[in-house]
Amino acid sequence: MPAALSDAAFLRACRRERAAYTPVWFMRQAGRSLPEYLTARGDTAMLQACLRTDLVVELTMQPVRRYGVDAAILFSDIVLPLHAAGLELDIVSGVGPVVASPVRTSADVDRIPSLSPEQVAPVTDAVRALVAELGATPLIGFAGAPFTLASYLIEGGPSRDHARTKALMYGDEATWHALAGRLAEVASTYLRLQVEAGASAVQLFDSWAGALSAEDYARYVLPHSARVLGSVPADVPKIHFGVGTGELLELMGEAGADVVGVDWRVPLDEAARRVGPGRALQGNLDPAVVFAPWPVVAERVRDVLRRGKAAEGHVFNLGHGVFPDTDPDVLARVVDVVHEESRG
Ligand code: CP3
């Protein structure tokens, strides 16, 4: 890795080293909030777009150009590797991932294919092209964690309460572990391929893990996510994120994260106490705050920065993804405030 890249503020913060300023990027920084995204995507279906090298490169670069964020995140989706491996699913606009035949029995689990490198060649080609274009700006690769992927597969689509997922977990533990094990293997392969192609950090999205108690998370989920994170080379920073995970922050760190992602519900100073020493934090401006008048936004950004000082390393982000109707000019100003204020 070139020295300028290895020394980037984002990677330094992930490694809990002093950085010249607090690095910032936004989950879902590429997407419908950007007019240039809508133009470039046109009527290309989401999963099709994720397998077109030229589009992946362009859509990944757009927020880097516009905002001057300190990291790029690969334009892809958590269900992309399952789709590429041959599982029948789609991403429906305004809904999310929808699965043709839900997975609920051990026979269903057996139909989950494994992922081979050539199936995601357009993605790894895009990673290589991006690393060349990004220079000293790090590229974050990512995958969906076994619980969050399993929820889409078991429910057949997005779910508020994850009731069927929990019913399988609690009622048929062997089938649950078989399913989570397969999904861990797919996620590990997808992350390994992105890292081999040049991604310099990874994020494991367990977006819906906050639906579980700490006890159930530790028993049914943590071992599988730990396998995924453990499969990534030690020198590649690993970020582990979920929504509503205030009660799980310590366990999500123990699963093997260098950086624990925090949503907007737990202030970062309290999150640092819960996570304990030896890990950095990422977060956690409420993504809805950007709709408030600018002085309120600026004060909230400063508050996140102040509280983030309690962590051994801080990567500024939203507490969840950018809402599609967010004004990109406000996000650009947030980046500027984070950089100016944290330079001290
Ligand atoms: O962050 C980025 O800019 C990188 C791209 C990215 C996408 N999905 C692109 C996308 C990332 C990191 C994801 C991860 C993802 N996908 C997660 C974890 C992050 C989170 O939000 O918690 C989850 C749960 C999914 C599943 C998924 N895919 C959802 C819930 C949706 C939104 C459905 C909708 O239309 O509101 C998608 C589709 C999706 N993934 C879009 C994008 C840009 C929208 C596609 C469109 O333009 O229609």
JSON list of N, CA and C in Angstrom, two decimals, residues 196-226:
[
{"chain": "A", "resi": 196, "resn": "GLU", "atom": "N", "xyz": [-8.51, -8.41, -1.69]},
{"chain": "A", "resi": 196, "resn": "GLU", "atom": "CA", "xyz": [-7.46, -8.82, -2.63]},
{"chain": "A", "resi": 196, "resn": "GLU", "atom": "C", "xyz": [-7.38, -7.87, -3.83]},
{"chain": "A", "resi": 197, "resn": "ALA", "atom": "N", "xyz": [-8.53, -7.27, -4.20]},
{"chain": "A", "resi": 197, "resn": "ALA", "atom": "CA", "xyz": [-8.54, -6.34, -5.33]},
{"chain": "A", "resi": 197, "resn": "ALA", "atom": "C", "xyz": [-8.09, -4.94, -4.90]},
{"chain": "A", "resi": 198, "resn": "GLY", "atom": "N", "xyz": [-7.93, -4.70, -3.59]},
{"chain": "A", "resi": 198, "resn": "GLY", "atom": "CA", "xyz": [-7.35, -3.43, -3.16]},
{"chain": "A", "resi": 198, "resn": "GLY", "atom": "C", "xyz": [-8.14, -2.59, -2.17]},
{"chain": "A", "resi": 199, "resn": "ALA", "atom": "N", "xyz": [-9.31, -3.07, -1.71]},
{"chain": "A", "resi": 199, "resn": "ALA", "atom": "CA", "xyz": [-10.05, -2.31, -0.69]},
{"chain": "A", "resi": 199, "resn": "ALA", "atom": "C", "xyz": [-9.18, -2.22, 0.56]},
{"chain": "A", "resi": 200, "resn": "SER", "atom": "N", "xyz": [-9.12, -1.02, 1.18]},
{"chain": "A", "resi": 200, "resn": "SER", "atom": "CA", "xyz": [-8.18, -0.89, 2.30]},
{"chain": "A", "resi": 200, "resn": "SER", "atom": "C", "xyz": [-8.84, -0.94, 3.67]},
{"chain": "A", "resi": 201, "resn": "ALA", "atom": "N", "xyz": [-10.15, -1.12, 3.72]},
{"chain": "A", "resi": 201, "resn": "ALA", "atom": "CA", "xyz": [-10.88, -1.35, 4.98]},
{"chain": "A", "resi": 201, "resn": "ALA", "atom": "C", "xyz": [-12.17, -2.05, 4.58]},
{"chain": "A", "resi": 202, "resn": "VAL", "atom": "N", "xyz": [-12.83, -2.67, 5.56]},
{"chain": "A", "resi": 202, "resn": "VAL", "atom": "CA", "xyz": [-14.13, -3.29, 5.26]},
{"chain": "A", "resi": 202, "resn": "VAL", "atom": "C", "xyz": [-15.14, -2.92, 6.33]},
{"chain": "A", "resi": 203, "resn": "GLN", "atom": "N", "xyz": [-16.42, -2.88, 5.93]},
{"chain": "A", "resi": 203, "resn": "GLN", "atom": "CA", "xyz": [-17.49, -2.71, 6.91]},
{"chain": "A", "resi": 203, "resn": "GLN", "atom": "C", "xyz": [-18.44, -3.89, 6.79]},
{"chain": "A", "resi": 204, "resn": "LEU", "atom": "N", "xyz": [-18.75, -4.50, 7.94]},
{"chain": "A", "resi": 204, "resn": "LEU", "atom": "CA", "xyz": [-19.75, -5.57, 8.00]},
{"chain": "A", "resi": 204, "resn": "LEU", "atom": "C", "xyz": [-21.04, -4.94, 8.51]},
{"chain": "A", "resi": 205, "resn": "PHE", "atom": "N", "xyz": [-22.07, -4.93, 7.63]},
{"chain": "A", "resi": 205, "resn": "PHE", "atom": "CA", "xyz": [-23.36, -4.33, 7.98]},
{"chain": "A", "resi": 205, "resn": "PHE", "atom": "C", "xyz": [-24.26, -5.37, 8.62]},
{"chain": "A", "resi": 206, "resn": "ASP", "atom": "N", "xyz": [-24.51, -5.24, 9.93]},
{"chain": "A", "resi": 206, "resn": "ASP", "atom": "CA", "xyz": [-25.55, -6.07, 10.55]},
{"chain": "A", "resi": 206, "resn": "ASP", "atom": "C", "xyz": [-26.68, -5.14, 10.95]},
{"chain": "A", "resi": 207, "resn": "SER", "atom": "N", "xyz": [-27.27, -4.52, 9.93]},
{"chain": "A", "resi": 207, "resn": "SER", "atom": "CA", "xyz": [-28.21, -3.41, 10.13]},
{"chain": "A", "resi": 207, "resn": "SER", "atom": "C", "xyz": [-29.32, -3.74, 11.11]},
{"chain": "A", "resi": 208, "resn": "TRP", "atom": "N", "xyz": [-29.84, -4.98, 11.09]},
{"chain": "A", "resi": 208, "resn": "TRP", "atom": "CA", "xyz": [-31.04, -5.27, 11.88]},
{"chain": "A", "resi": 208, "resn": "TRP", "atom": "C", "xyz": [-30.75, -6.08, 13.14]},
{"chain": "A", "resi": 209, "resn": "ALA", "atom": "N", "xyz": [-29.47, -6.23, 13.51]},
{"chain": "A", "resi": 209, "resn": "ALA", "atom": "CA", "xyz": [-29.12, -7.02, 14.71]},
{"chain": "A", "resi": 209, "resn": "ALA", "atom": "C", "xyz": [-29.70, -6.43, 15.99]},
{"chain": "A", "resi": 210, "resn": "GLY", "atom": "N", "xyz": [-30.02, -5.12, 15.96]},
{"chain": "A", "resi": 210, "resn": "GLY", "atom": "CA", "xyz": [-30.59, -4.47, 17.13]},
{"chain": "A", "resi": 210, "resn": "GLY", "atom": "C", "xyz": [-31.95, -5.04, 17.53]},
{"chain": "A", "resi": 211, "resn": "ALA", "atom": "N", "xyz": [-32.52, -5.90, 16.71]},
{"chain": "A", "resi": 211, "resn": "ALA", "atom": "CA", "xyz": [-33.79, -6.55, 17.06]},
{"chain": "A", "resi": 211, "resn": "ALA", "atom": "C", "xyz": [-33.59, -7.62, 18.13]},
{"chain": "A", "resi": 212, "resn": "LEU", "atom": "N", "xyz": [-32.33, -7.99, 18.40]},
{"chain": "A", "resi": 212, "resn": "LEU", "atom": "CA", "xyz": [-32.04, -9.11, 19.31]},
{"chain": "A", "resi": 212, "resn": "LEU", "atom": "C", "xyz": [-31.58, -8.64, 20.68]},
{"chain": "A", "resi": 213, "resn": "SER", "atom": "N", "xyz": [-31.86, -9.44, 21.70]},
{"chain": "A", "resi": 213, "resn": "SER", "atom": "CA", "xyz": [-31.29, -9.20, 23.03]},
{"chain": "A", "resi": 213, "resn": "SER", "atom": "C", "xyz": [-29.81, -9.57, 22.98]},
{"chain": "A", "resi": 214, "resn": "ALA", "atom": "N", "xyz": [-29.05, -9.07, 23.95]},
{"chain": "A", "resi": 214, "resn": "ALA", "atom": "CA", "xyz": [-27.62, -9.38, 23.99]},
{"chain": "A", "resi": 214, "resn": "ALA", "atom": "C", "xyz": [-27.39, -10.89, 24.12]},
{"chain": "A", "resi": 215, "resn": "GLU", "atom": "N", "xyz": [-28.21, -11.53, 24.94]},
{"chain": "A", "resi": 215, "resn": "GLU", "atom": "CA", "xyz": [-28.05, -12.97, 25.15]},
{"chain": "A", "resi": 215, "resn": "GLU", "atom": "C", "xyz": [-28.26, -13.75, 23.85]},
{"chain": "A", "resi": 216, "resn": "ASP", "atom": "N", "xyz": [-29.33, -13.40, 23.12]},
{"chain": "A", "resi": 216, "resn": "ASP", "atom": "CA", "xyz": [-29.60, -14.10, 21.86]},
{"chain": "A", "resi": 216, "resn": "ASP", "atom": "C", "xyz": [-28.56, -13.75, 20.80]},
{"chain": "A", "resi": 217, "resn": "TYR", "atom": "N", "xyz": [-28.13, -12.48, 20.78]},
{"chain": "A", "resi": 217, "resn": "TYR", "atom": "CA", "xyz": [-27.08, -12.09, 19.84]},
{"chain": "A", "resi": 217, "resn": "TYR", "atom": "C", "xyz": [-25.83, -12.94, 20.08]},
{"chain": "A", "resi": 218, "resn": "ALA", "atom": "N", "xyz": [-25.44, -13.08, 21.34]},
{"chain": "A", "resi": 218, "resn": "ALA", "atom": "CA", "xyz": [-24.22, -13.82, 21.67]},
{"chain": "A", "resi": 218, "resn": "ALA", "atom": "C", "xyz": [-24.33, -15.29, 21.26]},
{"chain": "A", "resi": 219, "resn": "ARG", "atom": "N", "xyz": [-25.51, -15.85, 21.39]},
{"chain": "A", "resi": 219, "resn": "ARG", "atom": "CA", "xyz": [-25.67, -17.28, 21.13]},
{"chain": "A", "resi": 219, "resn": "ARG", "atom": "C", "xyz": [-25.88, -17.60, 19.65]},
{"chain": "A", "resi": 220, "resn": "TYR", "atom": "N", "xyz": [-26.69, -16.79, 18.97]},
{"chain": "A", "resi": 220, "resn": "TYR", "atom": "CA", "xyz": [-27.10, -17.15, 17.61]},
{"chain": "A", "resi": 220, "resn": "TYR", "atom": "C", "xyz": [-26.36, -16.41, 16.50]},
{"chain": "A", "resi": 221, "resn": "VAL", "atom": "N", "xyz": [-25.78, -15.27, 16.82]},
{"chain": "A", "resi": 221, "resn": "VAL", "atom": "CA", "xyz": [-25.26, -14.40, 15.76]},
{"chain": "A", "resi": 221, "resn": "VAL", "atom": "C", "xyz": [-23.76, -14.16, 15.85]},
{"chain": "A", "resi": 222, "resn": "LEU", "atom": "N", "xyz": [-23.30, -13.81, 17.05]},
{"chain": "A", "resi": 222, "resn": "LEU", "atom": "CA", "xyz": [-21.90, -13.42, 17.21]},
{"chain": "A", "resi": 222, "resn": "LEU", "atom": "C", "xyz": [-20.89, -14.43, 16.62]},
{"chain": "A", "resi": 223, "resn": "PRO", "atom": "N", "xyz": [-21.06, -15.73, 16.85]},
{"chain": "A", "resi": 223, "resn": "PRO", "atom": "CA", "xyz": [-20.05, -16.67, 16.32]},
{"chain": "A", "resi": 223, "resn": "PRO", "atom": "C", "xyz": [-19.92, -16.59, 14.79]},
{"chain": "A", "resi": 224, "resn": "HIS", "atom": "N", "xyz": [-21.05, -16.35, 14.11]},
{"chain": "A", "resi": 224, "resn": "HIS", "atom": "CA", "xyz": [-21.03, -16.29, 12.65]},
{"chain": "A", "resi": 224, "resn": "HIS", "atom": "C", "xyz": [-20.39, -14.99, 12.15]},
{"chain": "A", "resi": 225, "resn": "SER", "atom": "N", "xyz": [-20.76, -13.87, 12.79]},
{"chain": "A", "resi": 225, "resn": "SER", "atom": "CA", "xyz": [-20.15, -12.60, 12.39]},
{"chain": "A", "resi": 225, "resn": "SER", "atom": "C", "xyz": [-18.66, -12.60, 12.72]},
{"chain": "A", "resi": 226, "resn": "ALA", "atom": "N", "xyz": [-18.30, -13.24, 13.84]},
{"chain": "A", "resi": 226, "resn": "ALA", "atom": "CA", "xyz": [-16.89, -13.33, 14.22]},
{"chain": "A", "resi": 226, "resn": "ALA", "atom": "C", "xyz": [-16.10, -14.12, 13.17]}
]
